[in-house]
Amino acid sequence: MGQAVGLRSLYCGQVSASEIGNSVTLCGWVQRIRDHGEHLSFIDLRDHTGIVQVTTDRITDIKPEYVIRVSGTVAPRPEGTENENLSTGTIEIRDVEIEVLSQAAPIPFALDDRGDVEEITRLRFRYLDIRREKMQRNLRVRAKVNSAIRRSLEDQGFTEVETPMLWTPTPEGAREFLVPSRLQPGSFYVLPQSPQIAKQLLMVGGFDRYYQIARCMRDEDLRADRQFEFTQLDLEASFITQDEIHEFVSSTMREIVSLTRGTEIGDFPKMTWREAMDSYGVDKPDMRFGSKLVDLTDILGSSGIRAFSAECVKGIKAPISEMPSRSKLDALIAKAKSLGAGGLAYFKVIQEGDNLAFESPLAKFLDEKLTAQIIEKLDLVAGDLALIVADKWEKAVEVLGAIRLELGRNGLNHDDLKFVWIVDFPLFEGLDDNGRPISAHHPFTMPHNDDFGLLDSDPLSTRSQSYDLVLNGWELGSGSIRIHRSEIQSKIFEIIGISEEEAHSRFGFLLEAFKYGAPPHGGFAFGIDRIAAIMAGEENIREVIAFPKTQSGQDPMTNAPKPVSQKILDTVGLRTLPKASKPGSN
Amino acid sequence: MGQAVGLRSLYCGQVSASEIGNSVTLCGWVQRIRDHGEHLSFIDLRDHTGIVQVTTDRITDIKPEYVIRVSGTVAPRPEGTENENLSTGTIEIRDVEIEVLSQAAPIPFALDDRGDVEEITRLRFRYLDIRREKMQRNLRVRAKVNSAIRRSLEDQGFTEVETPMLWTPTPEGAREFLVPSRLQPGSFYVLPQSPQIAKQLLMVGGFDRYYQIARCMRDEDLRADRQFEFTQLDLEASFITQDEIHEFVSSTMREIVSLTRGTEIGDFPKMTWREAMDSYGVDKPDMRFGSKLVDLTDILGSSGIRAFSAECVKGIKAPISEMPSRSKLDALIAKAKSLGAGGLAYFKVIQEGDNLAFESPLAKFLDEKLTAQIIEKLDLVAGDLALIVADKWEKAVEVLGAIRLELGRNGLNHDDLKFVWIVDFPLFEGLDDNGRPISAHHPFTMPHNDDFGLLDSDPLSTRSQSYDLVLNGWELGSGSIRIHRSEIQSKIFEIIGISEEEAHSRFGFLLEAFKYGAPPHGGFAFGIDRIAAIMAGEENIREVIAFPKTQSGQDPMTNAPKPVSQKILDTVGLRTLPKASKPGSN
């Protein structure tokens, strides 16, 4: 925490029993005043390191949140008054002189109990909110995340390069924040959504291993876990393969966990996208619990039972600690239907004499052999619940995956960190209105080495050299090996229906750069906000952002955004459209 | 530099004589091909670590800047062909297999000789320009500067906090880049010119010691050493004094020098603003050479000599290695006059028998005693040149300071790093049109503790608790202790003529925050671009920026800024003014 210097000799949290008898000078905020009468009062003095008790007989001119400087002697607390919950709980400061450095008006909400304060009020007075122990801790966890990233990547030979904040508009301009130019009125820069193109240019420039903790801005509708501004670790390297990039990032994650949690974690498993979908029904599986999806198609698909007559039949042993109620089961069925499945079959496993049997509306359709096969495949014992969905493969795994997650995520341990790499994502994610494949990642993603032959014949089966890192069901980030040869790039543009002209207009300078000798390269990016929130044990990324915006993009503290005068708009050659006029009506 | 992995076994620059006999695989760009006939050719293969010589008999399909992968055996070069200038100069790679990873079109300028290439071309093809050894080194020096800063400040207990990029407009809006809001058409964010207010709010929030390597944007006319975007180290700390802040920053600078130059430097001297002006005629003195300004007022001011009849007479022993020509002296006099001085008196010191004498048009006005006094005061010997300016104090020191710098800066050693703290700057820098003092720094700067009494009686003599760090004549950065008490802040606003209403409109949320218990605090900021340029031995900051803009704010590579479609402008409720219409004509 550094050494206390200046107006004080120690931080509040540093005053321990070993200081007894010493004179100290402390500075901080008055957390609480307790008047014990008979000229005896206690002041809880707070700084970012902790709270220390000050004993005094004069508190008439001191109120909560005043900033004071206290000089006095460290003494043991009277027997029986120690506070075990406080690192400074065995001592107090006596014989004090108190200097008021700043007064404080009554604060609009208490700082020791967040539960009751609306978030809008916390943001309105964010400078008070961050005095709370929890916000202090959260922001410091975030700083440690950054620090761990830099330390790890620099050790691995990566060099930080700052890429421009004032970037160039793309023709479609979707989600780009505009920045009007004053020197060229009517022209615009945009804020970067990511340094993607800049970092690929650095590879063309021979930079070999680049990283940046990059501020990015995306003008999109906000969700609970999104902000206009976000920070991402962005890296790119040349002459490497996927596996090396995974190891660069995995090492960095291990360093983050080590520095913020103090725990060491091992290697991260890898799983293909196909396997993730097949076993977890989702491309960001939460691996903290089992209940993998099991294929029952060969057992049930051709069993003649109508409910299971489908391309794919998937079952799980439900991740539950006790049998759900009837109404809970009905809710699960409703959920499965709302997700598009025809239904959800459930089978309670009961003991019948020496045998296990199913209790279910569908039990009567299953003969002994089928029952035994299912019990064996799903590894069921008495008291278990089996859940089965039959549908097209995509739908069956999606629905059962969602059911698995809903049942399994209760009571999961936030300290249990289960990382997994998902690899071999499809290159295309479907067809557009013209029947052309749509790039799943971005159009610079390299196809899988084994799948070039599929590009024409079966594009939707083509795998790519792209990968995600997943932690506890969160997609932390993604990356890919990029296309560095123009003949492959042209092929991809042709498949997705980007003409040469359009490619030039959208990516011209990158494509031009690739003409002059581009190395094989690839990279990765992950959001700092999310990983910091997970490491701090927070669900909402706003808890690890010093001055976040609301979900309507406003800052209740500064009142941004605001109108500005026409005089200012004149300098950039703009005027605002009248409120009444509709977009496009001009 | 990290370990070579992936497609190669070593970096080019790592292949040394100790590898002789080993099989290696290298990747990189073809720097040069030399055809020695008889099926013998040399390829210079380049990556960011260096160049290695590859010997082969098949080069027909390889051209400069092709990206290739070379597998072969390390062998000693034939005797007499070693290259002492190269770390790999005693070896070559033989018996090679070469794989072309990417072809390259002929590049628009040579990469081994920057001198002849126009900067606009370099920026247009920046991805090629940064392949040059010098740009690789410069950008890596910059990364080291950042790394040193973070290491030093984190060791000193500073915590990194990211402050918003989308900030709130101020009423005057001078120099602020606007960012239109899409959710609230007609409203704007602005990009931060510095995190000044945010960091003071962090202090109010009890954050104690904050730092950030902050991206800042200022929409101002560009000079050779300015960009719209700049990066600054920004720090702030609570409950400290000036001296502690100086030590935080000095330690950081020592770390920067150590990491980038490999040299250890000592403590930085401190000098008051008054002393700097008096002795060097400038508030950012270049301390690499002497020739301090010496006060001759008591000797010459009342000597009756008309040329010296002024409030202040200042002289220097000129920092020259040989006596300037007559035309050079005339140029100096012209320069002094162009800066507003009445003239510049010069005196060549010559030996006359046992005595020193002056050779000068003015020599006849000086009697023996005056001559001896000047010689003593300026510590002159035969062959020296004395230069004297008489004027008002401000003008005399400014002009002689400029002359000193012009003569002294020739042949200065860039490796000689002379840091100096300038302290006790004036609180105000003059009077505005209404006769009110103008804040020299910003209006939150705390007055000098001894000068509160002067605020009313003699405001222009009031010193402030602000300070600059100067290196070799460059102002690296500045900072101050801030006002944390509202009664002092109100007093300053009153003096500079900011009404309560205006203060509220401009700084409302900061002033409100200060009501709730603000700690004494202060900070500092310095530009990374400048210090990185100095450490890299570059004059122009663009040489340490990966993708800089030109002096007209354009990026010749991406063509930013650009017009955007009205459809995009509709989303933010804006239209561009017709080109013909003049600002304000609406």
Short mmCIF file of C-alpha atoms in Angstrom, two decimals, chain B residues 83-265:
data_model
loop_
_atom_site.label_atom_id
_atom_site.label_comp_id
_atom_site.label_asym_id
_atom_site.label_seq_id
_atom_site.Cartn_x
_atom_site.Cartn_y
_atom_site.Cartn_z
CA ASN B 83 30.46 -8.58 -40.31
CA GLU B 84 31.51 -6.91 -37.08
CA ASN B 85 28.53 -4.55 -37.13
CA LEU B 86 26.03 -7.34 -36.72
CA SER B 87 25.40 -9.44 -33.60
CA THR B 88 24.93 -12.37 -35.96
CA GLY B 89 27.90 -11.32 -38.08
CA THR B 90 30.06 -14.37 -37.52
CA ILE B 91 27.50 -16.95 -38.62
CA GLU B 92 25.17 -17.76 -41.46
CA ILE B 93 22.37 -20.25 -42.06
CA ARG B 94 23.19 -22.95 -44.62
CA ASP B 95 21.54 -25.97 -46.23
CA VAL B 96 18.23 -24.23 -45.97
CA GLU B 97 14.68 -25.00 -46.86
CA ILE B 98 12.68 -21.88 -47.50
CA GLU B 99 8.91 -21.56 -47.28
CA VAL B 100 7.26 -18.42 -48.61
CA LEU B 101 4.60 -17.42 -46.09
CA SER B 102 3.52 -14.23 -47.89
CA GLN B 103 4.56 -12.46 -51.02
CA ALA B 104 5.14 -8.71 -51.10
CA ALA B 105 4.59 -6.12 -53.79
CA PRO B 106 7.52 -3.73 -54.34
CA ILE B 107 7.47 -1.35 -51.37
CA PRO B 108 7.08 2.37 -51.99
CA PHE B 109 10.24 3.40 -50.12
CA ALA B 110 13.38 1.76 -48.84
CA LEU B 111 13.31 0.70 -45.21
CA ASP B 112 16.99 1.10 -44.48
CA ASP B 113 17.35 4.82 -45.17
CA ARG B 114 14.79 7.16 -43.74
CA GLY B 115 16.38 10.44 -44.67
CA ASP B 116 14.92 10.83 -48.11
CA VAL B 117 11.34 9.79 -47.39
CA GLU B 118 8.77 12.49 -46.82
CA GLU B 119 6.92 12.16 -43.55
CA ILE B 120 3.54 12.12 -45.30
CA THR B 121 4.65 9.02 -47.20
CA ARG B 122 5.90 7.40 -44.05
CA LEU B 123 2.53 8.03 -42.40
CA ARG B 124 0.60 6.86 -45.44
CA PHE B 125 2.41 3.52 -45.21
CA ARG B 126 3.04 3.56 -41.49
CA TYR B 127 2.83 -0.24 -41.29
CA LEU B 128 5.96 -0.34 -43.48
CA ASP B 129 7.64 2.57 -41.74
CA ILE B 130 7.48 0.80 -38.37
CA ARG B 131 9.40 -2.13 -39.81
CA ARG B 132 12.46 0.12 -39.63
CA GLU B 133 14.85 -0.61 -36.83
CA LYS B 134 14.54 2.91 -35.49
CA MET B 135 10.74 2.89 -35.22
CA GLN B 136 10.82 -0.55 -33.63
CA ARG B 137 13.27 0.79 -31.06
CA ASN B 138 11.34 4.03 -30.49
CA LEU B 139 8.03 2.31 -29.83
CA ARG B 140 9.71 -0.15 -27.53
CA VAL B 141 11.36 2.70 -25.61
CA ARG B 142 7.91 4.19 -25.19
CA ALA B 143 6.58 0.91 -23.82
CA LYS B 144 9.43 0.86 -21.35
CA VAL B 145 8.56 4.37 -20.20
CA ASN B 146 5.01 3.23 -19.43
CA SER B 147 6.29 0.12 -17.75
CA ALA B 148 8.69 2.08 -15.56
CA ILE B 149 5.98 4.53 -14.56
CA ARG B 150 3.59 1.79 -13.49
CA ARG B 151 6.21 -0.15 -11.66
CA SER B 152 7.44 2.88 -9.75
CA LEU B 153 4.03 4.25 -8.82
CA GLU B 154 2.59 0.89 -7.80
CA ASP B 155 5.63 0.37 -5.59
CA GLN B 156 4.85 3.75 -4.03
CA GLY B 157 1.28 2.75 -3.17
CA PHE B 158 -0.52 4.29 -6.12
CA THR B 159 -3.56 2.52 -7.54
CA GLU B 160 -4.56 2.76 -11.18
CA VAL B 161 -8.11 3.94 -11.78
CA GLU B 162 -9.65 4.37 -15.23
CA THR B 163 -11.66 7.57 -15.54
CA PRO B 164 -14.36 8.08 -18.19
CA MET B 165 -13.58 8.79 -21.84
CA LEU B 166 -17.11 10.12 -22.34
CA TRP B 167 -17.13 13.17 -20.10
CA THR B 168 -19.42 16.16 -19.74
CA PRO B 169 -19.23 19.37 -21.81
CA THR B 170 -18.24 22.62 -20.11
CA PRO B 171 -20.19 25.75 -21.01
CA GLU B 172 -17.37 27.38 -22.97
CA GLY B 173 -16.38 24.11 -24.62
CA ALA B 174 -13.05 25.44 -25.77
CA ARG B 175 -10.83 22.74 -27.20
CA GLU B 176 -13.21 19.94 -26.31
CA PHE B 177 -13.88 17.20 -28.87
CA LEU B 178 -17.63 16.61 -29.01
CA VAL B 179 -19.22 13.16 -29.12
CA PRO B 180 -22.90 13.22 -30.15
CA SER B 181 -25.29 10.99 -28.20
CA ARG B 182 -27.56 8.64 -30.11
CA LEU B 183 -29.84 7.85 -27.17
CA GLN B 184 -30.33 11.58 -26.59
CA PRO B 185 -30.05 13.23 -29.99
CA GLY B 186 -28.94 16.85 -29.65
CA SER B 187 -26.92 16.08 -26.53
CA PHE B 188 -23.18 15.54 -26.39
CA TYR B 189 -20.42 13.99 -24.41
CA VAL B 190 -16.91 15.38 -24.72
CA LEU B 191 -13.58 13.60 -24.72
CA PRO B 192 -11.48 14.42 -21.65
CA GLN B 193 -8.67 16.94 -22.00
CA SER B 194 -7.34 15.52 -18.76
CA PRO B 195 -8.79 13.53 -15.88
CA GLN B 196 -8.31 16.57 -13.61
CA ILE B 197 -11.79 16.73 -12.13
CA ALA B 198 -12.28 12.97 -12.02
CA LYS B 199 -9.07 12.50 -10.09
CA GLN B 200 -9.99 15.18 -7.58
CA LEU B 201 -13.31 13.38 -7.09
CA LEU B 202 -11.35 10.20 -6.42
CA MET B 203 -9.54 12.06 -3.65
CA VAL B 204 -12.89 13.17 -2.19
CA GLY B 205 -13.79 9.48 -2.44
CA GLY B 206 -10.90 8.53 -0.19
CA PHE B 207 -8.84 6.89 -2.88
CA ASP B 208 -5.63 8.26 -1.33
CA ARG B 209 -3.15 7.66 -4.15
CA TYR B 210 -4.37 7.45 -7.71
CA TYR B 211 -2.54 7.19 -10.99
CA GLN B 212 -3.43 6.59 -14.59
CA ILE B 213 -1.63 6.61 -17.90
CA ALA B 214 -4.48 8.55 -19.42
CA ARG B 215 -5.48 9.06 -23.03
CA CYS B 216 -6.42 12.73 -23.42
CA MET B 217 -7.83 14.62 -26.37
CA ARG B 218 -7.58 18.35 -27.02
CA ASP B 219 -8.97 19.99 -30.12
CA GLU B 220 -6.38 22.66 -30.59
CA ASP B 221 -4.22 23.91 -33.38
CA LEU B 222 -1.40 21.50 -33.87
CA ARG B 223 2.26 22.29 -33.58
CA ALA B 224 5.27 20.18 -34.28
CA ASP B 225 5.18 18.79 -30.79
CA ARG B 226 1.43 18.49 -30.35
CA GLN B 227 -1.19 15.96 -31.40
CA PHE B 228 -4.94 16.01 -30.84
CA GLU B 229 -4.42 12.88 -28.83
CA PHE B 230 -1.83 12.71 -26.14
CA THR B 231 -1.04 10.40 -23.30
CA GLN B 232 -0.25 11.65 -19.86
CA LEU B 233 0.79 10.18 -16.59
CA ASP B 234 -1.74 11.57 -14.20
CA LEU B 235 -1.45 11.20 -10.45
CA GLU B 236 -3.07 12.62 -7.35
CA ALA B 237 -2.55 11.97 -3.65
CA SER B 238 -4.15 13.03 -0.39
CA PHE B 239 -2.77 14.26 2.91
CA ILE B 240 0.56 15.11 1.39
CA THR B 241 2.70 18.17 0.70
CA GLN B 242 4.49 19.39 -2.39
CA ASP B 243 7.73 17.75 -1.34
CA GLU B 244 6.18 14.29 -1.24
CA ILE B 245 4.64 14.72 -4.66
CA HIS B 246 8.00 15.80 -6.01
CA GLU B 247 9.56 12.67 -4.57
CA PHE B 248 6.84 10.41 -6.03
CA VAL B 249 7.48 11.88 -9.47
CA SER B 250 11.27 12.08 -9.14
CA SER B 251 11.41 8.39 -8.24
CA THR B 252 9.30 7.61 -11.26
CA MET B 253 11.59 9.60 -13.53
CA ARG B 254 14.64 7.86 -12.11
CA GLU B 255 12.97 4.54 -12.89
CA ILE B 256 12.23 5.68 -16.45
CA VAL B 257 15.84 6.72 -17.01
CA SER B 258 17.10 3.52 -15.46
CA LEU B 259 14.89 1.28 -17.59
CA THR B 260 15.33 3.12 -20.90
CA ARG B 261 18.90 4.40 -20.59
CA GLY B 262 20.37 2.00 -18.10
CA THR B 263 21.78 4.88 -16.10
CA GLU B 264 21.09 5.90 -12.51
CA ILE B 265 20.51 9.58 -11.78
#
